[in-house]
Amino acid sequence: MNELVPPKPKTIDLVNASLAKRRASERLFRGIGLISIMMALMFLFMLFYSIVSKGYTAFRQTHIQLEVNFDQQLLDPAATRHHDVLSSADYSSLVKASLSKLFPDVTSRNEKRQLHGLVSAGAAYQLRDMVMADPALLGQTLQLWVPADDDVDMLIKGHIDRDGPETERRLRDVQIAWLDQLAAQEKLSLKFNMLFFANGDSREPELAGIWGALMGSIYTLLVTLLLSFPMGVATAVYLEEFAPKSKWVDLIEVNINNLAAVPSIIFGLLGLAVFINFMSFPRSAPLVGGLVLAFMTLPTIIIASRGALKSVPPSIREAALGVGASKMQTVYFHVLPLATPGMLTGTIIGMARALGETAPLLMIGMVAFIVDIPSDIFDPATALPVQIYLWADSPERAFVERTSAAIIVLLGFLFVMNALAIILRKKFERRW
Amino acid sequence: MANTVNMSQYNEQAERRKQERRKQGKMRLSTATVTRDNRETIGNVTVPDYRIRCTDINVFYGDKHAIRNITLDIGRHEIIAMIGPSGCGKSTFLRCLNRMNDTIENCRVTGKIMMDNQDINDKSIDVVPLRAKVGMVFQKPNPFPKSVYENIAFGPRIHGLAKDKVELDEIVVTSLKRAGLWEEVKDRLDQPGTSLSGGQQQRLCIARTIAVNPEVILMDEPCSALDPIATTKIEELMDQLCADYSIVIVTHSMQQAARVSHRTAYFHLGDLIEVGATEQIFTKPVHQLTEDYITGRFG
């Protein structure tokens, strides 16, 4: 009868016994988390290091100082100062004359061609632009810094091995000797590469710039934003606040979620078929690019906006309805302001994805070689990621650093967009 | 649906267990088990000078019959309290009076709710003017996350009650004064309404409701989240307000019902069990359920 029942263990003993195990699993979890973060940071650092270390040299460009005589006889013999005459004059002769003045002993035709090859074709454009802007320059002699050829640039930056066999490099021994002379006279120098930020694309690496692609991206994103943000928000508000629950709404919802997962190149094909072939919109234009990217971004914005609307507490809606606000007033004055930060986040995520998108733009012809800077959404243009793709594909050594520099610009653009998003969020965020 | 069936079975079982406990114990239980049949409303549901007359109100949430055949008048300048255990349908009934149930999916309300010779339960009635006439104060203080001023000004502004800024200012000040909040917030009208204390927030919500100058105010457990001092303030406020408004208050506190209301309605599992003058309900309840509830024997 009087069986000996083992005493029930105290709770605190049980707790103490399990503590070590609990702490161990906590440590393990923290360790795994820490390792993940370290790995992510390491990859990020490697990415940045490889891009920046390759790209930073592109922001400086070798320039050669020339004494240029704006010869009236050569440029405008009749002294008309007429626009067409000045524009079509032979400015490269000026450059050649200046070079010959620097190296008077170079006479043979072959050597002369090699000498002229030291200076970029862009030098002549630079002189023309100067004269067009100020015709009074005619007859004057100026000391000017003009861009050097990309091979010279590569040599100065150390990307060409000057001690290797002559047949395996793009610069002859004699050219290197001239450059050494120029350097000794301090007529050779690395200067900030303005052209990279001011020019469109070019076959000549030293003249190739990012501005055209940047403007193309800005116009494209502008179209995307103007289309997808209002449409996305309106769709989300309708589905979340107004639509009665029905099979149709469920169907729409499923389809929107599916659209978010459609590969972007499909949207490009759609744009090609609908906007270019059927509606005859201009090829390669930011308008079409923006439309296509808007399609691609819409699902992201709609899903994020619906999430933001869902997270607004229903008590706010009840409060507004309770004082007799109509549904529209409730949404406009109370729900939307509270959902704005979340909607903006979704929009920025969508826009950032659109900024980095290449595949659909290839389908609608924004991959073309375009030198001119687009001035509106109907001009042919390319976009930053496409420009990066094009340059990465180019054989010249100088395009390697430009590719990385373009990536830096793209990342900078992205950074500015995200900063803007954070500022806007902070501005619209309210305390509950 | 299986879920609701289980719930009701569960409720019935719980009810039976309670009854058995009482029989075994020394508690007095004079009547037999209460069934559906003897749940006809006891007491006079009508008043001669009514503001709202509800006839045969039924509310369904999907298949669940939440309240059954309720007929009740809301008088002018009276405070009527709705009491009853949780889930008895008193809040649901309250929300019928300004059509707040419209916002709930699957909710269906049948019956007639006459106000100013209109059936406000009719689908063709515009809820915007109705809710301007029948204001509501919610259980949890829910000020807009905007300034104190904007909280009050929103209603008058959307209804166009003020011609200009001066009039709007005046409405805001009077509403805050009538809600007894003016002295506490007059220096911080531009601060967020959410920065006030719980009791102040609830009075802000009352001020927001009376800023629209409604004719009926519905209060859904307005003091359940407040301390006794804030509760007292709001009860005093209701006392003053009933000179101009009809007030319908749902409350879990029987003391509160006894203190503030003129008439009391006792709800039980979707039925209106008993209605009467507050004094009579609390001193001489007729129905067994009412008596059990107010004496704290269940609920």
XYZ file of C-alpha atoms in Angstrom:
731
model
C 0.000 0.000 0.000
C 2.616 2.382 1.098
C 4.540 2.346 -2.120
C 7.489 4.613 -2.329
C 6.758 7.194 -4.990
C 9.879 8.892 -6.238
C 9.680 12.567 -5.319
C 8.579 14.753 -8.172
C 11.582 16.699 -9.468
C 11.476 20.422 -8.864
C 10.783 22.592 -11.858
C 13.897 24.636 -11.309
C 16.093 21.534 -11.481
C 14.537 20.563 -14.791
C 15.038 24.082 -16.089
C 18.654 24.124 -14.988
C 19.284 20.769 -16.604
C 18.017 21.976 -19.958
C 19.773 25.336 -19.847
C 23.071 24.159 -21.290
C 21.372 22.622 -24.298
C 19.291 25.724 -24.889
C 22.306 27.977 -24.722
C 24.215 25.727 -27.095
C 21.476 25.860 -29.710
C 21.270 29.625 -29.277
C 25.008 29.941 -29.817
C 24.792 27.713 -32.862
C 22.042 29.810 -34.362
C 23.887 33.029 -33.699
C 27.038 31.551 -35.207
C 25.237 30.480 -38.368
C 23.703 33.926 -38.695
C 27.045 35.592 -38.223
C 28.721 33.351 -40.776
C 25.973 34.085 -43.305
C 26.421 37.806 -42.846
C 30.187 37.530 -43.118
C 29.867 35.527 -46.317
C 27.460 38.053 -47.783
C 29.744 40.932 -46.822
C 32.730 39.136 -48.264
C 31.054 38.597 -51.620
C 29.837 42.171 -51.633
C 33.342 43.393 -50.892
C 34.797 41.194 -53.618
C 32.264 42.538 -56.091
C 32.964 46.143 -55.190
C 36.697 45.610 -55.111
C 36.810 44.003 -58.530
C 34.581 46.666 -60.067
C 36.212 49.673 -58.459
C 39.773 48.471 -58.899
C 39.139 47.890 -62.595
C 36.965 50.899 -63.152
C 38.409 53.827 -61.260
C 41.113 54.466 -63.880
C 38.451 55.255 -66.456
C 37.608 58.455 -64.649
C 40.995 59.834 -65.675
C 42.147 60.028 -69.247
C 45.546 60.730 -70.785
C 45.690 64.126 -72.447
C 48.389 65.601 -74.665
C 49.187 69.296 -74.664
C 49.337 70.797 -78.136
C 50.031 74.278 -79.351
C 47.161 74.804 -81.773
C 47.163 77.576 -84.309
C 43.606 78.217 -85.470
C 44.719 78.976 -88.994
C 42.282 81.306 -90.685
C 43.560 80.313 -94.131
C 42.866 76.670 -93.509
C 39.540 76.892 -91.724
C 37.757 79.836 -93.256
C 39.762 81.258 -96.189
C 36.943 83.559 -97.324
C 36.461 84.879 -93.752
C 32.715 84.261 -94.009
C 32.404 83.031 -90.403
C 29.474 81.109 -91.787
C 28.133 78.264 -89.665
C 28.357 75.649 -92.400
C 31.881 76.629 -93.383
C 33.138 76.472 -89.803
C 31.355 73.228 -89.152
C 32.760 71.379 -92.168
C 36.311 72.759 -91.997
C 39.282 70.404 -91.702
C 40.172 70.557 -88.025
C 42.224 67.378 -88.030
C 44.810 69.231 -90.148
C 45.204 71.658 -87.242
C 45.964 68.780 -84.937
C 48.359 67.227 -87.407
C 50.112 70.578 -87.904
C 50.511 70.983 -84.148
C 51.978 67.502 -83.830
C 54.384 68.135 -86.677
C 55.486 71.289 -84.931
C 56.266 69.245 -81.812
C 58.230 66.641 -83.779
C 59.670 68.500 -86.801
C 62.035 65.659 -87.692
C 59.225 63.214 -88.442
C 58.833 63.333 -92.202
C 58.139 59.920 -93.662
C 54.525 59.228 -94.507
C 54.379 56.079 -92.419
C 55.893 57.704 -89.348
C 53.601 60.694 -89.726
C 50.595 58.407 -89.647
C 51.910 56.808 -86.474
C 52.511 60.220 -84.945
C 49.001 61.382 -85.732
C 47.709 58.150 -84.223
C 48.852 59.303 -80.785
C 46.053 61.812 -80.560
C 42.426 60.831 -80.479
C 40.099 61.685 -83.334
C 38.191 63.496 -80.634
C 40.802 66.264 -80.636
C 39.482 67.555 -83.960
C 35.887 67.539 -82.588
C 37.085 69.424 -79.547
C 38.684 72.128 -81.710
C 35.585 72.373 -83.877
C 33.324 72.799 -80.867
C 35.598 75.538 -79.544
C 35.549 77.441 -82.838
C 31.792 77.013 -83.268
C 31.244 78.405 -79.809
C 33.625 81.309 -80.300
C 34.630 82.157 -83.932
C 36.914 84.890 -82.583
C 39.446 82.109 -81.901
C 40.362 82.071 -85.607
C 43.887 83.317 -86.113
C 44.865 82.752 -82.479
C 47.343 80.234 -81.127
C 46.479 78.400 -77.916
C 48.014 75.774 -75.644
C 45.354 73.053 -75.426
C 45.022 69.684 -73.746
C 43.479 67.205 -76.141
C 42.594 63.554 -75.434
C 45.183 60.970 -76.414
C 44.383 57.795 -78.311
C 43.113 54.865 -76.211
C 46.295 52.873 -76.849
C 48.377 55.735 -75.447
C 46.004 55.910 -72.505
C 46.413 52.190 -71.864
C 50.194 52.490 -72.036
C 50.263 55.369 -69.562
C 47.942 53.479 -67.220
C 50.236 50.471 -67.479
C 47.810 48.119 -69.230
C 50.212 47.691 -72.191
C 53.510 46.000 -71.531
C 56.061 48.467 -72.967
C 58.977 46.005 -72.672
C 57.346 43.219 -74.619
C 58.103 42.443 -78.275
C 57.000 45.271 -80.589
C 54.854 42.998 -82.761
C 52.696 42.040 -79.789
C 51.661 45.508 -78.778
C 49.572 48.146 -80.447
C 52.172 50.903 -80.050
C 55.405 50.910 -82.017
C 58.759 51.564 -80.345
C 58.991 54.899 -82.061
C 55.598 55.963 -80.735
C 56.642 55.054 -77.213
C 59.789 57.106 -77.685
C 57.717 60.124 -78.752
C 55.472 59.698 -75.756
C 58.497 59.592 -73.481
C 59.652 62.858 -75.033
C 56.210 64.396 -74.449
C 56.233 63.160 -70.886
C 59.662 64.669 -70.332
C 58.328 68.026 -71.548
C 55.314 67.610 -69.229
C 53.027 67.676 -72.230
C 51.454 64.353 -71.248
C 49.156 64.118 -68.283
C 46.200 62.258 -66.772
C 43.244 64.566 -66.465
C 39.649 64.111 -65.267
C 37.767 62.290 -67.993
C 35.018 64.767 -68.781
C 34.224 63.029 -72.058
C 33.162 59.873 -70.230
C 30.350 61.779 -68.550
C 29.446 64.015 -71.473
C 29.510 61.715 -74.512
C 27.336 59.036 -75.941
C 28.703 55.731 -77.133
C 31.597 55.638 -79.599
C 33.747 53.133 -81.454
C 36.763 54.942 -80.027
C 37.075 53.978 -76.372
C 38.586 57.345 -75.390
C 35.519 59.082 -76.793
C 32.936 56.631 -75.497
C 30.818 58.079 -72.699
C 28.034 57.051 -70.406
C 25.827 60.126 -70.744
C 23.763 58.772 -73.630
C 23.017 55.527 -71.789
C 22.339 57.382 -68.550
C 19.844 59.687 -70.233
C 18.298 56.668 -71.966
C 17.893 54.955 -68.599
C 16.430 58.081 -67.016
C 13.864 58.535 -69.793
C 12.985 54.847 -69.724
C 12.550 54.817 -65.961
C 10.516 58.016 -66.119
C 8.062 56.361 -68.496
C 8.039 53.255 -66.316
C 7.423 55.224 -63.122
C 4.708 57.432 -64.593
C 2.865 54.383 -65.892
C 3.404 51.716 -63.303
C 3.099 53.706 -60.078
C -0.366 55.201 -60.635
C -1.634 52.033 -62.294
C -0.146 49.795 -59.637
C -1.475 51.848 -56.741
C -4.901 52.222 -58.328
C -5.089 48.475 -58.937
C -3.999 47.687 -55.401
C -6.460 50.161 -53.873
C -9.306 48.828 -55.968
C -8.564 45.187 -55.243
C -7.931 45.769 -51.552
C -10.550 48.370 -50.640
C -13.337 48.320 -53.186
C -13.566 45.017 -55.040
C -16.188 42.654 -53.642
C -14.780 39.247 -52.813
C -15.509 37.058 -55.794
C -14.071 34.356 -57.996
C -13.022 37.006 -60.510
C -10.981 38.921 -57.977
C -9.281 35.695 -56.903
C -8.491 34.939 -60.520
C -7.010 38.399 -61.037
C -4.982 38.036 -57.875
C -3.521 34.696 -58.940
C -2.656 36.108 -62.337
C -0.926 39.146 -60.875
C 1.180 36.894 -58.687
C 2.013 34.764 -61.717
C 2.992 37.810 -63.759
C 5.550 38.725 -61.105
C 7.351 35.485 -61.904
C 7.315 35.751 -65.697
C 10.868 35.965 -67.152
C 11.570 39.503 -68.265
C 12.484 38.547 -71.819
C 8.870 37.484 -72.360
C 7.808 41.054 -71.616
C 10.370 42.162 -74.202
C 8.795 39.880 -76.804
C 5.386 41.235 -75.893
C 6.663 44.784 -76.341
C 8.162 43.876 -79.704
C 4.956 42.272 -80.922
C 2.489 44.798 -79.559
C 4.194 48.176 -79.448
C 6.610 47.965 -82.359
C 5.029 45.554 -84.826
C 1.367 46.230 -84.136
C 1.265 49.835 -82.904
C 4.310 50.973 -84.909
C 5.993 52.801 -82.044
C 9.578 53.870 -82.789
C 12.228 51.204 -82.410
C 14.942 51.569 -79.719
C 12.956 54.338 -78.020
C 12.766 54.848 -74.246
C 8.984 55.087 -74.707
C 8.736 51.422 -75.682
C 11.407 50.415 -73.172
C 9.486 52.219 -70.446
C 6.210 50.573 -71.449
C 7.761 47.120 -71.379
C 9.487 47.705 -68.041
C 6.225 49.126 -66.662
C 4.536 45.810 -67.448
C 7.350 44.034 -65.698
C 7.254 46.307 -62.647
C 3.464 46.443 -62.226
C 3.041 43.116 -60.400
C 5.789 44.019 -57.925
C 4.184 47.369 -57.168
C 0.690 45.899 -56.924
C 1.754 43.142 -54.544
C 3.769 45.505 -52.327
C 0.989 48.109 -52.309
C -1.629 45.546 -51.362
C 0.592 44.429 -48.532
C 0.945 48.022 -47.374
C -2.829 48.570 -47.532
C -3.475 45.343 -45.643
C -1.193 46.465 -42.836
C -3.226 49.616 -42.162
C -5.242 48.759 -39.040
C -8.968 48.385 -39.752
C -9.739 50.595 -36.756
C -8.597 53.610 -38.808
C -11.058 52.726 -41.554
C -13.844 52.223 -39.021
C -13.039 55.567 -37.414
C -13.306 57.386 -40.720
C -16.425 55.506 -41.822
C -17.901 56.123 -38.385
C -17.900 59.893 -38.809
C -19.571 59.476 -42.183
C -16.650 59.528 -44.600
C -17.360 57.869 -47.912
C -15.199 54.940 -48.901
C -13.147 57.140 -51.219
C -12.568 59.742 -48.501
C -11.553 57.054 -46.048
C -9.038 55.634 -48.469
C -7.723 58.974 -49.684
C -7.359 60.789 -46.364
C -6.510 57.975 -43.984
C -5.568 54.670 -45.564
C -3.348 55.883 -48.389
C -1.163 58.177 -46.266
C -0.487 55.309 -43.898
C 0.225 52.888 -46.728
C 2.470 55.305 -48.643
C 5.801 54.234 -47.122
C 5.163 50.594 -47.967
C 3.971 51.480 -51.456
C 7.059 53.593 -52.052
C 9.305 50.762 -50.963
C 7.623 48.403 -53.386
C 7.865 50.951 -56.159
C 11.553 51.564 -55.565
C 12.255 47.841 -55.516
C 10.398 47.532 -58.795
C 12.194 50.524 -60.296
C 15.575 49.237 -59.179
C 14.822 45.971 -60.915
C 13.713 47.856 -64.005
C 16.923 49.911 -63.955
C 19.039 46.778 -64.012
C 16.954 44.968 -66.614
C 18.658 44.156 -69.924
C 16.867 41.280 -71.612
C 13.570 42.954 -72.555
C 15.447 45.993 -73.883
C 17.415 43.764 -76.230
C 14.143 42.579 -77.763
C 12.891 46.073 -78.559
C 16.119 47.297 -80.125
C 17.603 49.371 -77.334
C 20.806 47.415 -77.898
C 21.650 49.412 -81.037
C 24.877 51.394 -81.317
C 23.670 54.918 -80.640
C 26.064 57.842 -80.515
C 23.602 60.695 -80.024
C 22.327 61.678 -76.622
C 18.550 61.091 -76.572
C 16.666 64.313 -75.991
C 13.199 62.856 -75.421
C 11.420 59.543 -75.042
C 11.014 59.062 -78.810
C 14.731 59.282 -79.685
C 16.671 56.107 -80.182
C 18.525 55.346 -76.981
C 20.210 52.645 -75.039
C 20.229 52.036 -71.304
C 22.960 51.654 -68.700
C 22.892 47.861 -68.343
C 22.738 47.446 -72.115
C 25.688 49.823 -72.477
C 27.614 47.721 -69.998
C 26.755 44.625 -72.000
C 27.874 46.303 -75.252
C 31.172 47.506 -73.831
C 31.913 44.205 -72.158
C 31.580 42.726 -75.613
C 34.027 45.169 -77.263
C 37.552 43.968 -78.041
C 39.533 47.127 -77.195
C 41.493 46.950 -73.965
C 40.286 50.432 -72.942
C 36.659 49.228 -72.855
C 37.465 46.964 -69.926
C 37.897 49.866 -67.529
C 34.957 51.681 -69.105
C 32.733 48.663 -68.524
C 33.621 48.733 -64.836
C 33.222 52.499 -64.714
C 29.761 52.173 -66.248
C 28.891 49.614 -63.570
C 30.038 52.098 -60.925
C 27.745 54.730 -62.464
C 24.856 52.228 -62.524
C 25.446 51.316 -58.884
C 25.663 55.019 -58.035
C 22.336 55.612 -59.767
C 20.825 52.734 -57.801
C 22.272 54.127 -54.598
C 20.719 57.539 -55.266
C 17.349 55.914 -55.967
C 17.453 53.920 -52.744
C 18.523 56.973 -50.758
C 15.580 58.829 -52.229
C 13.288 55.993 -51.197
C 14.557 56.112 -47.627
C 14.126 59.893 -47.475
C 10.589 59.638 -48.839
C 9.764 56.850 -46.401
C 10.979 58.893 -43.467
C 8.963 61.841 -44.683
C 5.724 59.892 -44.989
C 6.134 57.631 -42.017
C 3.792 58.491 -39.157
C 3.601 57.429 -35.624
C 0.533 55.390 -34.770
C -19.437 25.531 -40.823
C -18.573 22.427 -38.873
C -16.748 24.776 -36.657
C -19.812 26.783 -35.659
C -21.784 23.636 -35.009
C -19.049 22.436 -32.733
C -19.025 25.773 -31.026
C -22.728 25.696 -30.311
C -22.494 22.107 -29.114
C -19.674 23.158 -26.916
C -21.726 26.032 -25.572
C -24.631 23.756 -24.812
C -22.389 21.349 -23.001
C -20.866 24.145 -21.016
C -24.323 25.404 -20.156
C -25.391 21.940 -18.967
C -22.310 21.537 -16.846
C -22.999 24.885 -15.244
C -26.579 23.967 -14.519
C -25.474 20.703 -12.909
C -22.923 22.450 -10.797
C -25.576 24.788 -9.543
C -27.954 21.950 -8.695
C -25.300 20.169 -6.711
C -24.236 23.320 -4.958
C -26.213 25.339 -2.533
C -27.152 27.956 -5.070
C -30.762 28.760 -5.574
C -32.106 27.969 -8.998
C -35.823 28.515 -9.114
C -36.627 27.909 -12.789
C -36.007 24.977 -15.054
C -33.419 25.031 -17.843
C -34.016 27.963 -20.130
C -34.836 26.902 -23.682
C -35.374 28.762 -26.944
C -39.110 28.871 -26.307
C -39.028 30.985 -23.228
C -36.728 33.569 -24.686
C -39.416 35.980 -25.780
C -38.457 39.500 -24.858
C -39.837 40.513 -21.504
C -40.659 44.114 -20.795
C -41.822 46.981 -22.930
C -39.652 47.265 -26.031
C -41.348 50.370 -27.333
C -41.327 53.935 -26.148
C -43.882 56.505 -27.254
C -41.423 59.117 -28.514
C -38.929 56.955 -30.316
C -35.881 58.092 -32.298
C -35.105 54.748 -33.875
C -37.522 51.838 -34.073
C -36.059 48.438 -34.832
C -38.416 45.667 -35.840
C -37.525 41.990 -36.185
C -33.813 42.453 -36.667
C -31.918 39.318 -37.621
C -28.218 39.251 -38.316
C -26.389 36.410 -39.993
C -22.639 35.981 -40.322
C -22.582 33.510 -43.152
C -24.702 30.663 -41.769
C -24.375 31.743 -38.198
C -27.500 33.352 -36.847
C -25.958 36.033 -34.661
C -29.054 37.856 -33.418
C -32.666 36.801 -33.638
C -35.856 38.769 -34.047
C -34.936 41.776 -32.004
C -37.485 44.531 -31.681
C -36.431 47.589 -29.755
C -37.002 51.350 -29.681
C -34.331 53.915 -28.974
C -35.922 56.928 -27.307
C -35.057 60.577 -27.660
C -32.636 62.007 -25.123
C -32.234 58.706 -23.453
C -29.250 56.587 -22.673
C -29.996 52.967 -23.307
C -27.489 50.389 -22.129
C -26.997 46.991 -23.699
C -25.638 44.381 -21.360
C -25.044 40.676 -21.655
C -22.276 38.113 -21.762
C -19.648 38.161 -24.495
C -20.827 37.059 -27.899
C -24.483 37.757 -27.118
C -24.875 40.068 -30.106
C -25.115 43.434 -28.421
C -22.269 44.960 -30.434
C -23.656 43.426 -33.585
C -27.013 45.026 -32.852
C -25.328 48.373 -32.191
C -23.511 48.233 -35.504
C -26.802 47.713 -37.328
C -27.885 51.188 -36.285
C -25.283 52.936 -38.442
C -24.809 50.131 -40.955
C -21.252 49.443 -39.817
C -22.011 45.772 -40.436
C -21.795 46.605 -44.142
C -18.031 46.523 -43.804
C -18.055 42.894 -42.687
C -17.955 40.205 -45.337
C -20.826 37.702 -45.288
C -22.829 39.785 -42.847
C -26.543 39.955 -43.622
C -29.031 42.086 -41.722
C -32.792 41.664 -42.126
C -35.617 43.568 -40.531
C -36.699 47.162 -40.378
C -34.869 50.002 -38.684
C -37.016 53.101 -38.925
C -35.475 56.499 -38.362
C -37.113 59.709 -39.579
C -39.655 57.641 -41.570
C -36.904 55.882 -43.446
C -35.866 52.284 -43.253
C -32.150 52.781 -42.724
C -31.559 49.081 -43.201
C -32.705 49.431 -46.802
C -29.832 48.786 -49.229
C -30.744 51.897 -51.211
C -30.066 54.179 -48.245
C -26.838 56.144 -48.539
C -24.726 55.344 -45.500
C -22.796 58.628 -45.600
C -25.621 60.903 -44.343
C -26.792 58.101 -42.046
C -23.435 57.926 -40.322
C -23.362 61.702 -40.071
C -26.627 61.376 -38.143
C -25.645 58.327 -36.137
C -22.130 58.701 -34.794
C -20.084 55.959 -33.235
C -17.425 55.628 -30.548
C -15.439 52.418 -30.659
C -14.181 50.100 -27.963
C -10.522 50.829 -28.584
C -9.661 54.513 -28.890
C -8.862 54.935 -32.576
C -7.755 58.500 -33.244
C -6.378 59.156 -36.711
C -2.576 59.330 -36.743
C -2.871 63.056 -37.347
C -2.948 66.125 -35.154
C -5.570 66.621 -32.464
C -7.025 69.444 -34.551
C -7.187 67.345 -37.717
C -8.876 64.529 -35.818
C -11.803 66.781 -34.947
C -11.805 68.811 -38.148
C -12.002 65.819 -40.483
C -15.722 65.121 -40.023
C -16.955 68.737 -40.303
C -14.695 69.253 -43.307
C -15.892 66.274 -45.353
C -19.513 67.120 -44.581
C -18.968 70.803 -45.361
C -20.221 71.918 -41.946
C -17.922 74.928 -41.768
C -17.845 77.751 -44.283
C -14.341 78.898 -43.434
C -11.376 78.364 -41.168
C -12.885 80.473 -38.371
C -16.014 78.341 -38.224
C -13.993 75.175 -38.368
C -11.808 76.393 -35.501
C -14.944 77.115 -33.534
C -16.351 73.641 -34.130
C -13.072 72.095 -33.036
C -12.950 74.163 -29.847
C -16.596 73.546 -28.901
C -16.328 69.858 -29.577
C -13.220 69.563 -27.434
C -14.867 71.602 -24.699
C -17.999 69.472 -24.734
C -15.852 66.352 -24.577
C -14.100 67.869 -21.548
C -10.756 67.691 -23.269
C -10.148 71.339 -24.122
C -8.235 72.290 -21.009
C -5.884 69.345 -21.443
C -5.083 69.748 -25.123
C -5.573 73.437 -25.906
C -1.811 73.978 -26.063
C -1.079 70.995 -28.262
C -3.696 70.938 -30.953
C -0.974 70.337 -33.522
C 0.401 67.275 -31.807
C -0.582 63.809 -32.964
C -3.798 62.529 -31.431
C -2.031 59.250 -30.813
C 0.318 60.938 -28.330
C -2.513 61.472 -25.828
C -3.207 59.085 -22.972
C -5.792 56.339 -23.408
C -8.583 58.228 -21.656
C -7.788 61.417 -23.517
C -7.757 59.517 -26.795
C -11.207 58.123 -26.093
C -12.536 61.589 -25.261
C -10.879 62.819 -28.458
C -12.846 60.157 -30.330
C -16.028 61.330 -28.607
C -15.187 64.923 -29.538
C -14.609 63.772 -33.109
C -18.025 62.128 -33.100
C -19.901 65.123 -31.683
C -18.060 67.542 -34.001
C -20.295 66.242 -36.786
C -23.291 67.002 -34.534
C -25.023 63.649 -34.877
C -28.432 62.889 -33.402
C -27.632 59.478 -32.037
C -24.326 58.333 -30.575
C -23.448 54.655 -30.466
C -20.819 53.662 -27.939
C -19.295 50.210 -28.116
C -17.749 49.543 -24.705
C -16.155 52.989 -24.685
C -14.573 52.573 -21.261
C -13.321 49.005 -21.407
C -9.735 50.142 -22.002
C -9.787 52.978 -19.485
C -9.011 53.436 -15.822
C -11.727 54.410 -13.320
C -10.910 58.131 -13.415
C -11.107 58.354 -17.198
C -14.269 56.233 -17.030
C -15.879 58.654 -14.600
C -15.074 61.562 -16.890
C -16.668 59.843 -19.850
C -19.739 58.880 -17.840
C -20.188 62.485 -16.738
C -19.806 63.497 -20.337
C -22.535 61.062 -21.415
C -24.796 62.499 -18.774
C -24.405 65.962 -20.276
C -24.629 64.771 -23.872
C -27.964 63.003 -23.429
C -29.646 66.387 -23.220
C -29.078 66.675 -26.956
C -28.451 63.174 -28.209
C -29.800 59.686 -27.922
C -27.018 57.449 -26.673
C -26.806 53.704 -27.085
C -24.041 52.185 -25.021
C -22.787 48.621 -24.983
C -21.039 47.806 -21.760
C -19.638 44.893 -19.833
C -19.750 46.817 -16.617
C -23.104 46.447 -14.916
C -22.231 49.232 -12.538
C -21.705 51.499 -15.488
C -25.023 50.513 -17.011
C -26.706 51.126 -13.668
C -24.992 54.478 -13.232
C -25.518 56.090 -16.612
C -28.450 54.564 -18.422
C -32.145 55.250 -18.318
C -33.167 51.992 -19.876
C -31.322 48.701 -20.007
C -31.575 45.851 -22.479
C -30.257 42.432 -21.595
C -29.005 40.262 -24.469
C -28.298 36.559 -24.269
C -26.909 34.421 -27.104
C -28.460 36.528 -29.805
C -31.784 37.110 -28.097
C -33.074 40.219 -26.440
C -34.200 38.765 -23.119
C -35.444 41.682 -21.157
C -35.852 45.421 -21.534
C -36.912 47.888 -18.908
C -36.120 50.961 -16.914
C -32.617 50.548 -15.551
C -33.815 50.686 -11.966
C -36.327 47.936 -12.530
C -33.847 45.691 -14.388
C -31.292 45.942 -11.636
C -33.686 45.648 -8.713
C -36.572 43.516 -9.948
C -35.496 41.550 -13.009
C -38.265 39.393 -14.337
C -36.405 36.818 -16.415
C -34.250 34.209 -14.748
C -31.340 34.793 -17.139
C -31.350 38.502 -16.398
C -31.332 37.859 -12.736
C -28.510 35.337 -13.014
C -26.467 37.750 -15.052
C -26.880 40.857 -12.965
C -26.296 38.994 -9.760
C -23.062 37.720 -11.261
C -24.035 34.094 -11.299
C -22.791 33.590 -14.833
C -21.324 35.495 -17.691
